CSV table of C-alpha atoms in Angstrom, one decimal:
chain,number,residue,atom,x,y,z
L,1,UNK,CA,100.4,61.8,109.5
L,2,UNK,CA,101.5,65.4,109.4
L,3,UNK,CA,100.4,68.1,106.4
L,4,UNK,CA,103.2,67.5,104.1
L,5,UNK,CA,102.2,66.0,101.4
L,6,UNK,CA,102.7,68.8,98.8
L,7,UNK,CA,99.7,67.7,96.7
L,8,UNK,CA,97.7,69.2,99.4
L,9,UNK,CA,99.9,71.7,101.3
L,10,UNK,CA,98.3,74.9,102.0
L,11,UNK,CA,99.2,78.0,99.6
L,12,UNK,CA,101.2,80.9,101.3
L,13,UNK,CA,97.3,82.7,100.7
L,14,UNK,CA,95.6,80.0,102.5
L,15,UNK,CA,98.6,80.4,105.6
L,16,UNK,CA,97.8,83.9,105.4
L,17,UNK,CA,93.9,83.1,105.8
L,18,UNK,CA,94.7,81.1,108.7
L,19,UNK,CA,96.2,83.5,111.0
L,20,UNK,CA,94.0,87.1,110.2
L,21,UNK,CA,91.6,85.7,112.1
L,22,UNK,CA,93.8,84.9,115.3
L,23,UNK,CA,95.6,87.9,114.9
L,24,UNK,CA,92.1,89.8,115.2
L,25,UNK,CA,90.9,88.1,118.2
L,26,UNK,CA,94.2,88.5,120.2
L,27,UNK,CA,94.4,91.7,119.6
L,28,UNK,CA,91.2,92.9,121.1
L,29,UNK,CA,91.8,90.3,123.6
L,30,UNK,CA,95.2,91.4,125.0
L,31,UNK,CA,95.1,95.2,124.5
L,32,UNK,CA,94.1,96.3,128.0
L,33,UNK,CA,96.7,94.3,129.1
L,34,UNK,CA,99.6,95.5,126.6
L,35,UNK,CA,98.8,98.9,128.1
L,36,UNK,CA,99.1,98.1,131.7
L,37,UNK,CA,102.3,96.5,130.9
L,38,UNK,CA,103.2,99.9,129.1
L,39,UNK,CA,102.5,102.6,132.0
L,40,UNK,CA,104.5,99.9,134.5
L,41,UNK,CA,107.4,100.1,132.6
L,42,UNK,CA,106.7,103.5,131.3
L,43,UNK,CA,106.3,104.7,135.2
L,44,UNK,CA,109.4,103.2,135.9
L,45,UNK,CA,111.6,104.7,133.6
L,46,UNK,CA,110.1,108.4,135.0
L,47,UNK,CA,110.8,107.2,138.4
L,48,UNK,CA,114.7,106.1,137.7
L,49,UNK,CA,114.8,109.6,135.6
L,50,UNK,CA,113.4,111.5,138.8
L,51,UNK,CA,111.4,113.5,136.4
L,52,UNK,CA,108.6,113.4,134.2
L,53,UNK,CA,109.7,112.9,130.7
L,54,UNK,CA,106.8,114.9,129.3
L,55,UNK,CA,105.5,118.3,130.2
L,56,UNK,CA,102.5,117.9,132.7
L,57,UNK,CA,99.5,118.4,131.4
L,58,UNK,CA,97.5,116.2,133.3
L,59,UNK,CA,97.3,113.0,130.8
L,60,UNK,CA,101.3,112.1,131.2
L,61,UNK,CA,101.4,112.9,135.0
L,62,UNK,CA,101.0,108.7,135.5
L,63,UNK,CA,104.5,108.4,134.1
L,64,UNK,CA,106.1,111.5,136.8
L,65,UNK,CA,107.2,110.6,140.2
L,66,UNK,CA,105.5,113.0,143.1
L,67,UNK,CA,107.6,116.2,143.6
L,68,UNK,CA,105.3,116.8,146.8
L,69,UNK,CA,105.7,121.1,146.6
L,70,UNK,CA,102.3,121.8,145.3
L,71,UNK,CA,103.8,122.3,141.5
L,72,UNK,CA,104.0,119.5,139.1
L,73,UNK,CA,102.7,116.2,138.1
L,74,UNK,CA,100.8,115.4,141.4
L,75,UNK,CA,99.1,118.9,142.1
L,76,UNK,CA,97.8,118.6,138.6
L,77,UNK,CA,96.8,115.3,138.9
L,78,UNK,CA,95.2,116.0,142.4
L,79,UNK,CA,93.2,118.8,140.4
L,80,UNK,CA,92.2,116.3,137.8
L,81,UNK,CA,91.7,113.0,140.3
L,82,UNK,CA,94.2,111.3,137.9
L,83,UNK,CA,96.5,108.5,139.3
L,84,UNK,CA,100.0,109.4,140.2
L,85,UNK,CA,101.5,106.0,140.6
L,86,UNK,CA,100.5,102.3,139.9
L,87,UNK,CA,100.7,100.0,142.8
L,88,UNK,CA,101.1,96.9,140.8
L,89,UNK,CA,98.8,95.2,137.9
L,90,UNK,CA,95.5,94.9,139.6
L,91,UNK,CA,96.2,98.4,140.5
L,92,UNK,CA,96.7,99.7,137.3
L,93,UNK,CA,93.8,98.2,136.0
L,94,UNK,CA,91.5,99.5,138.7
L,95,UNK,CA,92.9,103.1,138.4
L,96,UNK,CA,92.8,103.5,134.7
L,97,UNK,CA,89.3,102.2,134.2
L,98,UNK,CA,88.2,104.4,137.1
L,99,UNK,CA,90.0,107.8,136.7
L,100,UNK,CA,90.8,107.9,132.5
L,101,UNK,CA,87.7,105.3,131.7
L,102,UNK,CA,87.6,101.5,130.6
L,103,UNK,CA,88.0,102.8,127.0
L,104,UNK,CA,91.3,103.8,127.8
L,105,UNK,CA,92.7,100.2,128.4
L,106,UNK,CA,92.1,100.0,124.9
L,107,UNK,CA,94.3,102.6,124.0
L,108,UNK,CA,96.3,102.0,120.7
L,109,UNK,CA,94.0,99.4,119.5
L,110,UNK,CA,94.3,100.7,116.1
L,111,UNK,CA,98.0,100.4,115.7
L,112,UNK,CA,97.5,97.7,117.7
L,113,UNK,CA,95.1,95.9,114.7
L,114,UNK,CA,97.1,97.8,111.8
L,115,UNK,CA,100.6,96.3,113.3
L,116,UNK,CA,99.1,92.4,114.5
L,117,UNK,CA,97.6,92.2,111.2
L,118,UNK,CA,100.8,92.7,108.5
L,119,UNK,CA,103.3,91.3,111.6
L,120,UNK,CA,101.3,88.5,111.8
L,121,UNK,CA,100.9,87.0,108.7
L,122,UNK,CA,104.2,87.7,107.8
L,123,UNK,CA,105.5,86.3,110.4
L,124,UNK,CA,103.4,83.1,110.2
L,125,UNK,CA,103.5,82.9,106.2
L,126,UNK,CA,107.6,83.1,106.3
L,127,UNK,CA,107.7,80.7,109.6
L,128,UNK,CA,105.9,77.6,107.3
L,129,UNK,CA,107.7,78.6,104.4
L,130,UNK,CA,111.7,78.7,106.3
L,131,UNK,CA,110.3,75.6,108.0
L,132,UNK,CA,109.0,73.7,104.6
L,133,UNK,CA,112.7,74.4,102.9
L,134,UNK,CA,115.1,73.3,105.9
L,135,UNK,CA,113.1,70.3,106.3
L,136,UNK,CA,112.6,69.2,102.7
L,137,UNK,CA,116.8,70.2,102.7
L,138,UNK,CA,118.1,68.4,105.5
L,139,UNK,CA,115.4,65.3,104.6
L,140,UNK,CA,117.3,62.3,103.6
L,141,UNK,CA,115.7,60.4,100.5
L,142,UNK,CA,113.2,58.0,101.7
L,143,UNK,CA,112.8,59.8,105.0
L,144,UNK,CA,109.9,62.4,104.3
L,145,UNK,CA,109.4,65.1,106.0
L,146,UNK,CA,107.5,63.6,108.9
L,147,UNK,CA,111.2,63.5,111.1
L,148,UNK,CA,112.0,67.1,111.9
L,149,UNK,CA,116.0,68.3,113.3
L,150,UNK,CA,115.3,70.0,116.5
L,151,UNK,CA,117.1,73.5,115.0
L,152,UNK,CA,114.8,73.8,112.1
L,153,UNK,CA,111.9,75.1,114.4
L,154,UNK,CA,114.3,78.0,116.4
L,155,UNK,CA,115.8,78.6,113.0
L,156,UNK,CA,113.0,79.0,111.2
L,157,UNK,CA,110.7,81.1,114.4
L,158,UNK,CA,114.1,83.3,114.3
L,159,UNK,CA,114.3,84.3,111.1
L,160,UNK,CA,110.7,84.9,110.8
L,161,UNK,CA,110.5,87.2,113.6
L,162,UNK,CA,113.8,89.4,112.7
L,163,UNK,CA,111.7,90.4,108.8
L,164,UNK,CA,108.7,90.5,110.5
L,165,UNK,CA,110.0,92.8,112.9
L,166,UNK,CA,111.5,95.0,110.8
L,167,UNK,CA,108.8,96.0,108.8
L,168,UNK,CA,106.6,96.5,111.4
L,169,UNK,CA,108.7,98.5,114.2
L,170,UNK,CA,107.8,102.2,113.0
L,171,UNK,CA,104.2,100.8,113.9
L,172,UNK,CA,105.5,99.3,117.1
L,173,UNK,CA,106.5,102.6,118.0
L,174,UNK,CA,103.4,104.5,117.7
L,175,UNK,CA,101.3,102.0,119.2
L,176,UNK,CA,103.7,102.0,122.4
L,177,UNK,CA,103.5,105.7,122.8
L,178,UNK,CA,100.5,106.2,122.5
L,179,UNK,CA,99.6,103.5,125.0
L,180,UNK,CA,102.3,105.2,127.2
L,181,UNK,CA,100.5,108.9,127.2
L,182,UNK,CA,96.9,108.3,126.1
L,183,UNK,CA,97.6,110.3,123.0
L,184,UNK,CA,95.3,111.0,119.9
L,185,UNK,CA,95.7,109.2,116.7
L,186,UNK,CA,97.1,113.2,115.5
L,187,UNK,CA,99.1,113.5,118.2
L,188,UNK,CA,101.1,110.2,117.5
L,189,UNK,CA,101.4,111.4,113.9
L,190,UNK,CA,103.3,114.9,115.1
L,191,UNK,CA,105.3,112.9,118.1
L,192,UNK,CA,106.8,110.5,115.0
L,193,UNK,CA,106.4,113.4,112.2
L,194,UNK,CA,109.1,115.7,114.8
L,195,UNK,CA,111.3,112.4,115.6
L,196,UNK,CA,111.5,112.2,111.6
L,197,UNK,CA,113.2,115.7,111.9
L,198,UNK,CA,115.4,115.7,114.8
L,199,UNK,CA,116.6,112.0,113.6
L,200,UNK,CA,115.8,111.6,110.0
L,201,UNK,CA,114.0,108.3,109.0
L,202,UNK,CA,115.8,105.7,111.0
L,203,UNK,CA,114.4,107.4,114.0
L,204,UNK,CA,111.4,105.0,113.4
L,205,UNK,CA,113.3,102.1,114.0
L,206,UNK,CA,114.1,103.3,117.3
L,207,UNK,CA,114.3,100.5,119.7
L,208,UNK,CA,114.4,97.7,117.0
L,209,UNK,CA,117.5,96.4,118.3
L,210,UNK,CA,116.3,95.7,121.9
L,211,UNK,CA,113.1,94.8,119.9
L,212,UNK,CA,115.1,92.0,117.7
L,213,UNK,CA,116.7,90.6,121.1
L,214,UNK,CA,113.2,90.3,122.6
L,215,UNK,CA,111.9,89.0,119.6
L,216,UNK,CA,114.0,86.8,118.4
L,217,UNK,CA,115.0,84.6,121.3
L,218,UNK,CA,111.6,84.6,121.9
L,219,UNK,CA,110.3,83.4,118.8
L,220,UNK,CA,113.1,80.6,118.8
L,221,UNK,CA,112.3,79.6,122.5
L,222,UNK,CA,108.2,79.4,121.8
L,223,UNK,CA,108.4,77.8,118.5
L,224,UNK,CA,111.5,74.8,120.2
L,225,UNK,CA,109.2,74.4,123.1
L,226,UNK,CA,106.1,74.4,120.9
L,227,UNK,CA,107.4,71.7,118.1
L,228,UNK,CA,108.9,69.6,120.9
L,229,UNK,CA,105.9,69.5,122.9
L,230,UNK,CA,104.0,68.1,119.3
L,231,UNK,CA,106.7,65.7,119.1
L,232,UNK,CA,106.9,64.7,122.8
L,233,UNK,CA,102.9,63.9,123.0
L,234,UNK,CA,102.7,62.6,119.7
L,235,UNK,CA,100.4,65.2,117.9
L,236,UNK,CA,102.0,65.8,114.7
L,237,UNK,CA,98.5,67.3,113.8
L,238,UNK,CA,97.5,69.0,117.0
L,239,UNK,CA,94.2,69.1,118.5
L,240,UNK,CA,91.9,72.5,119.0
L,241,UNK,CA,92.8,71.9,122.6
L,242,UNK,CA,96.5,70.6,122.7
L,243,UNK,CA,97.8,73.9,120.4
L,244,UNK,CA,95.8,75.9,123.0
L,245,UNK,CA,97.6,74.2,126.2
L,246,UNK,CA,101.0,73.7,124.3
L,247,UNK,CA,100.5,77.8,123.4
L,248,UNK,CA,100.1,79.1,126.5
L,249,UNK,CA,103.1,77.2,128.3
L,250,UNK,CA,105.6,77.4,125.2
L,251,UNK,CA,104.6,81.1,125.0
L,252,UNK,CA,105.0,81.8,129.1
L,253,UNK,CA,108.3,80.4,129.3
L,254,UNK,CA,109.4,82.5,126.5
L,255,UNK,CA,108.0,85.7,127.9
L,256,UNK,CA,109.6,85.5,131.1
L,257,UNK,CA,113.4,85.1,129.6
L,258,UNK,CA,113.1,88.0,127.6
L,259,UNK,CA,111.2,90.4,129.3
L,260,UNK,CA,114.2,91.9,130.4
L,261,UNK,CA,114.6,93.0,126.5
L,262,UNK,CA,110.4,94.0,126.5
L,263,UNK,CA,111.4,96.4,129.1
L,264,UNK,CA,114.7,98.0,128.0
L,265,UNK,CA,112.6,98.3,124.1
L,266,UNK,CA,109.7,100.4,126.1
L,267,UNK,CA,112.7,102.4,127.8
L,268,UNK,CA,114.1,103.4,124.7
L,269,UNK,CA,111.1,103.9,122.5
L,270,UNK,CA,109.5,107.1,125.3
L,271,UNK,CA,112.6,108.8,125.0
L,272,UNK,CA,110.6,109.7,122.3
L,273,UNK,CA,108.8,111.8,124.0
L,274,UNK,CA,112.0,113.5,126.4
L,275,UNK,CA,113.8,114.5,123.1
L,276,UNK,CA,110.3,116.5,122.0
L,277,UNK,CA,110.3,118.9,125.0
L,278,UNK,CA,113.2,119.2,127.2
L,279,UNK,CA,116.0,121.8,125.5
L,280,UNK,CA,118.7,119.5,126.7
L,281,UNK,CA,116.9,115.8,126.8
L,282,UNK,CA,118.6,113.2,128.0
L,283,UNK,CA,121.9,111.9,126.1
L,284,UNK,CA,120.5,109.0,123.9
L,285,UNK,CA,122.0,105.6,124.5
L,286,UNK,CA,123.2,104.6,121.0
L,287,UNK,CA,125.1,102.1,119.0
L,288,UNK,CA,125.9,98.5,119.3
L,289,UNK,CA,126.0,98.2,123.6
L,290,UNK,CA,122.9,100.4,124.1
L,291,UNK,CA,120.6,97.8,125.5
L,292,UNK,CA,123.5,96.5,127.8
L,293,UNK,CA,123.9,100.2,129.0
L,294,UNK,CA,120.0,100.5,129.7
L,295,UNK,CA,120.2,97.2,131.0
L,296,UNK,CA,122.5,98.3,133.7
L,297,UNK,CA,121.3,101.3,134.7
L,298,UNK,CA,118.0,99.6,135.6
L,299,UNK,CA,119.5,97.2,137.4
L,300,UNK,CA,122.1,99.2,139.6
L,301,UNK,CA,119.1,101.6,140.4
L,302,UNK,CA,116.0,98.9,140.8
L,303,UNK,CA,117.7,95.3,140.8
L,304,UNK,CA,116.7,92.6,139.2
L,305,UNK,CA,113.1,93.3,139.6
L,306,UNK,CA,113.3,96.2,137.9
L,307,UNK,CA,114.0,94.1,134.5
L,308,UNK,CA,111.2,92.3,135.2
L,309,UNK,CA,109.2,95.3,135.9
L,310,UNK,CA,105.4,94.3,133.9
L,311,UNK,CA,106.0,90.5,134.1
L,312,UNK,CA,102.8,89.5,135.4
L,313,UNK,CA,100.8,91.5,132.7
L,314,UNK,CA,103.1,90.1,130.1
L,315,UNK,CA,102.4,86.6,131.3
L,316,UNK,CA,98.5,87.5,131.1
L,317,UNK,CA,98.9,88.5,127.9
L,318,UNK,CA,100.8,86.6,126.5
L,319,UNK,CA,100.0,83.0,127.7
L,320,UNK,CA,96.2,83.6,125.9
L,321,UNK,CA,97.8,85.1,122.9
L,322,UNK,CA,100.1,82.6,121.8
L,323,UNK,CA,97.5,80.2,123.0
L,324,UNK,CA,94.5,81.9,120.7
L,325,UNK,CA,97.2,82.6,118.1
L,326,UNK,CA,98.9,79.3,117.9
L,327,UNK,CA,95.3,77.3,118.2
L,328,UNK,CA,93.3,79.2,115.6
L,329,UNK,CA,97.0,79.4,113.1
L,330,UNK,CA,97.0,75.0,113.4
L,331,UNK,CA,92.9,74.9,112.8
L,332,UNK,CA,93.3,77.1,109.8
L,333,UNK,CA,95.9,75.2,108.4
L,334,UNK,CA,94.3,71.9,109.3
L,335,UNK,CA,90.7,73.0,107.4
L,336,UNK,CA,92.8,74.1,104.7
L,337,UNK,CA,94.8,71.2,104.5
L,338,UNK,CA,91.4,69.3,104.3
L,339,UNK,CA,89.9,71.6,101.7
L,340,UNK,CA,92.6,71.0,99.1
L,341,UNK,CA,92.4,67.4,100.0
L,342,UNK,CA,88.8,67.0,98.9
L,343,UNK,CA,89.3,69.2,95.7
L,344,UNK,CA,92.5,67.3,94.9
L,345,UNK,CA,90.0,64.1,94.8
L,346,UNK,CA,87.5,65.9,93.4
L,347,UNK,CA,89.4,66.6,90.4
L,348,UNK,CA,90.7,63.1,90.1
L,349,UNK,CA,87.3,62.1,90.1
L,350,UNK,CA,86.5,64.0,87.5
L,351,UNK,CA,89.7,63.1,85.4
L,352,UNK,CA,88.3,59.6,86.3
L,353,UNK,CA,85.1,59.9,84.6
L,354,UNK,CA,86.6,61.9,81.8
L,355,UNK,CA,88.9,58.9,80.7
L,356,UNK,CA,86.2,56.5,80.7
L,357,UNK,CA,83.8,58.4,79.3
L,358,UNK,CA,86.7,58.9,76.3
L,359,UNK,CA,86.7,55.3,76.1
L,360,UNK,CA,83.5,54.1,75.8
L,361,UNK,CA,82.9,56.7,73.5
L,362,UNK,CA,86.1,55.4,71.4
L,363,UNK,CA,84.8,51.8,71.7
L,364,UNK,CA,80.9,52.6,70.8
L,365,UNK,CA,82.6,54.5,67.8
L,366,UNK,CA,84.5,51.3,66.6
């Protein structure tokens, strides 16, 4: 029988409670490969720019194509032994831990745990919550709640992710640039402090949109696949080992129709770092078809793998994290669920005892 008996529901604290914990873990888990993913893209969108889009100072040059006449990027970063180009993911991996050190694969970590740990729970907290309404709205009397429409779970994973997302994507934006450059904890602070005064405050939601069309689908793809896949193998109250396997799968599929959107949102949030230092950056892609314009320059210039530039990295991170996430969110609530079971008896036990205790005491009164 599934946890909806509202005598014992978990609180919107306990749901909270429940996913900290995951949101720790995969975090420190999938950093090093949320930064490969990063410099991929990130050296992609130098390479279709045919220029570096910050000044070379021998930490940027991974994200500058090779000018090959002794000046630039690649002198410096022969001078320096840095990498000038990433071969692939393995690649990547090898080159950063060897030539900026393994502690730079955890680059951003701290944005990284500041923006998992709000994002998550709020995204988690308002997912039950959404989910709890439509299905005790749409439930016909006599029905419960243990019958769930098949939109509820898209709905409710959509709507999540969009508030979520919101709050959270001035965060995003540090984290990724700072992954993208190897910068300093100060010098994120001055990249978004001068974005603040070239753009004014909505500058920090640059990217949201492609962000929200990641997001979103994505959240409503993982969490359809997810609640179907419960339904389909009959675990209304999954096991440690189902939510882990059900995770991963729901969680890939999702990832691999919207990278497209991952990419373009890392293409759009670096310009960042072109409008800081060229005098006449690059004209800004704005308004409602600015994702469909990014969208098709990288494909006219790269084809469709260029959309899908990152994918395996994104897969590797993301299959464990939604596992993890999903596995440790569904224990939480489970141990929870049992918690407020045992005090809700507990209780009655005690109002039990109470009554007859009342009584005899009424009857050895008479």
């Amino acid at each position: 029988m599934e946890q909806d008996d509202p005598r014992f529901r978990i609180t919107p604290l306990q749901q909270m409670a429940a996913s900290t914990s995951g949101a720790l873990i995969t975090s420190c888990i999938v950093t090093p490969l949320d930064v490969v993913k990063t410099r991929l893209q990130a050296q992609q969108k130098a390479l279709l720019s045919n220029k570096c889009y910050l000044y070379c100072n021998g930490l940027m040059d991974h994200l500058c194509p090779c000018n090959g006449n002794g000046q630039g990027p690649s002198s410096v970063a022969a001078m320096l032994k840095k990498p000038t180009h990433f071969n692939g993911t393995l690649d990547a991996f090898v080159k950063i831990s060897r030539f900026e050190g393994p502690s730079t694969l955890w680059s951003g970590l701290g944005p990284t745990l500041i923006l998992a740990l709000p994002a998550t729970v709020i995204y988690f907290v308002t997912y039950e919550q959404i989910r709890n309404r439509l299905r005790a709205y749409v439930a016909k009397p006599g029905d419960g709640l243990a019958q769930q429409p098949l939109w509820v779970a898209p709905v409710s994973g959509g709507m999540a992710r969009v508030w979520a997302a919101s709050i959270v994507s001035p965060l995003e934006m540090l984290r990724t640039r700072m992954q993208a450059q190897k910068m300093s904890y100060l010098e994120g602070g001055r990249a978004l402090g001068n974005l603040m005064q070239q753009q004014g405050v909505t500058g920090l939601w640059k990217g949201l949109g492609a962000t929200l069309l990641r997001d979103v689908p994505f959240s409503a793809l993982y969490w359809l696949n997810y609640e179907t896949l419960k339904s389909k193998f009959n675990q209304p109250v999954p096991t440690f080992q189902f939510s882990l396997l059900a995770g991963a799968l729901s969680g890939s599929v999702a990832a691999i129709i919207t990278l497209p959107f991952d990419v373009v949102k890392t293409h759009q949030q670096i310009e960042l770092g072109e409008k800081q230092i060229y005098s006449n950056p690059p004209k800004t892609v704005n308004g409602r078809n600015s994702t469909m314009k990014v969208i098709k320059k990288i494909y006219s210039q790269s084809g469709v793998s260029g959309l899908f530039t990152g994918l395996v990295p994104r897969l590797v991170k993301v299959a464990p994290a939604c596992a993890i996430m999903i596995a440790t969110f569904e224990y939480g609530k489970k141990w929870f669920y049992e918690q407020n079971m045992a005090m809700f008896e507990m209780q009655k036990s005690k109002a039990n005892l109470l009554i007859v205790k009342t009584g005899n005491n009424r009857n050895h009164v008479q």
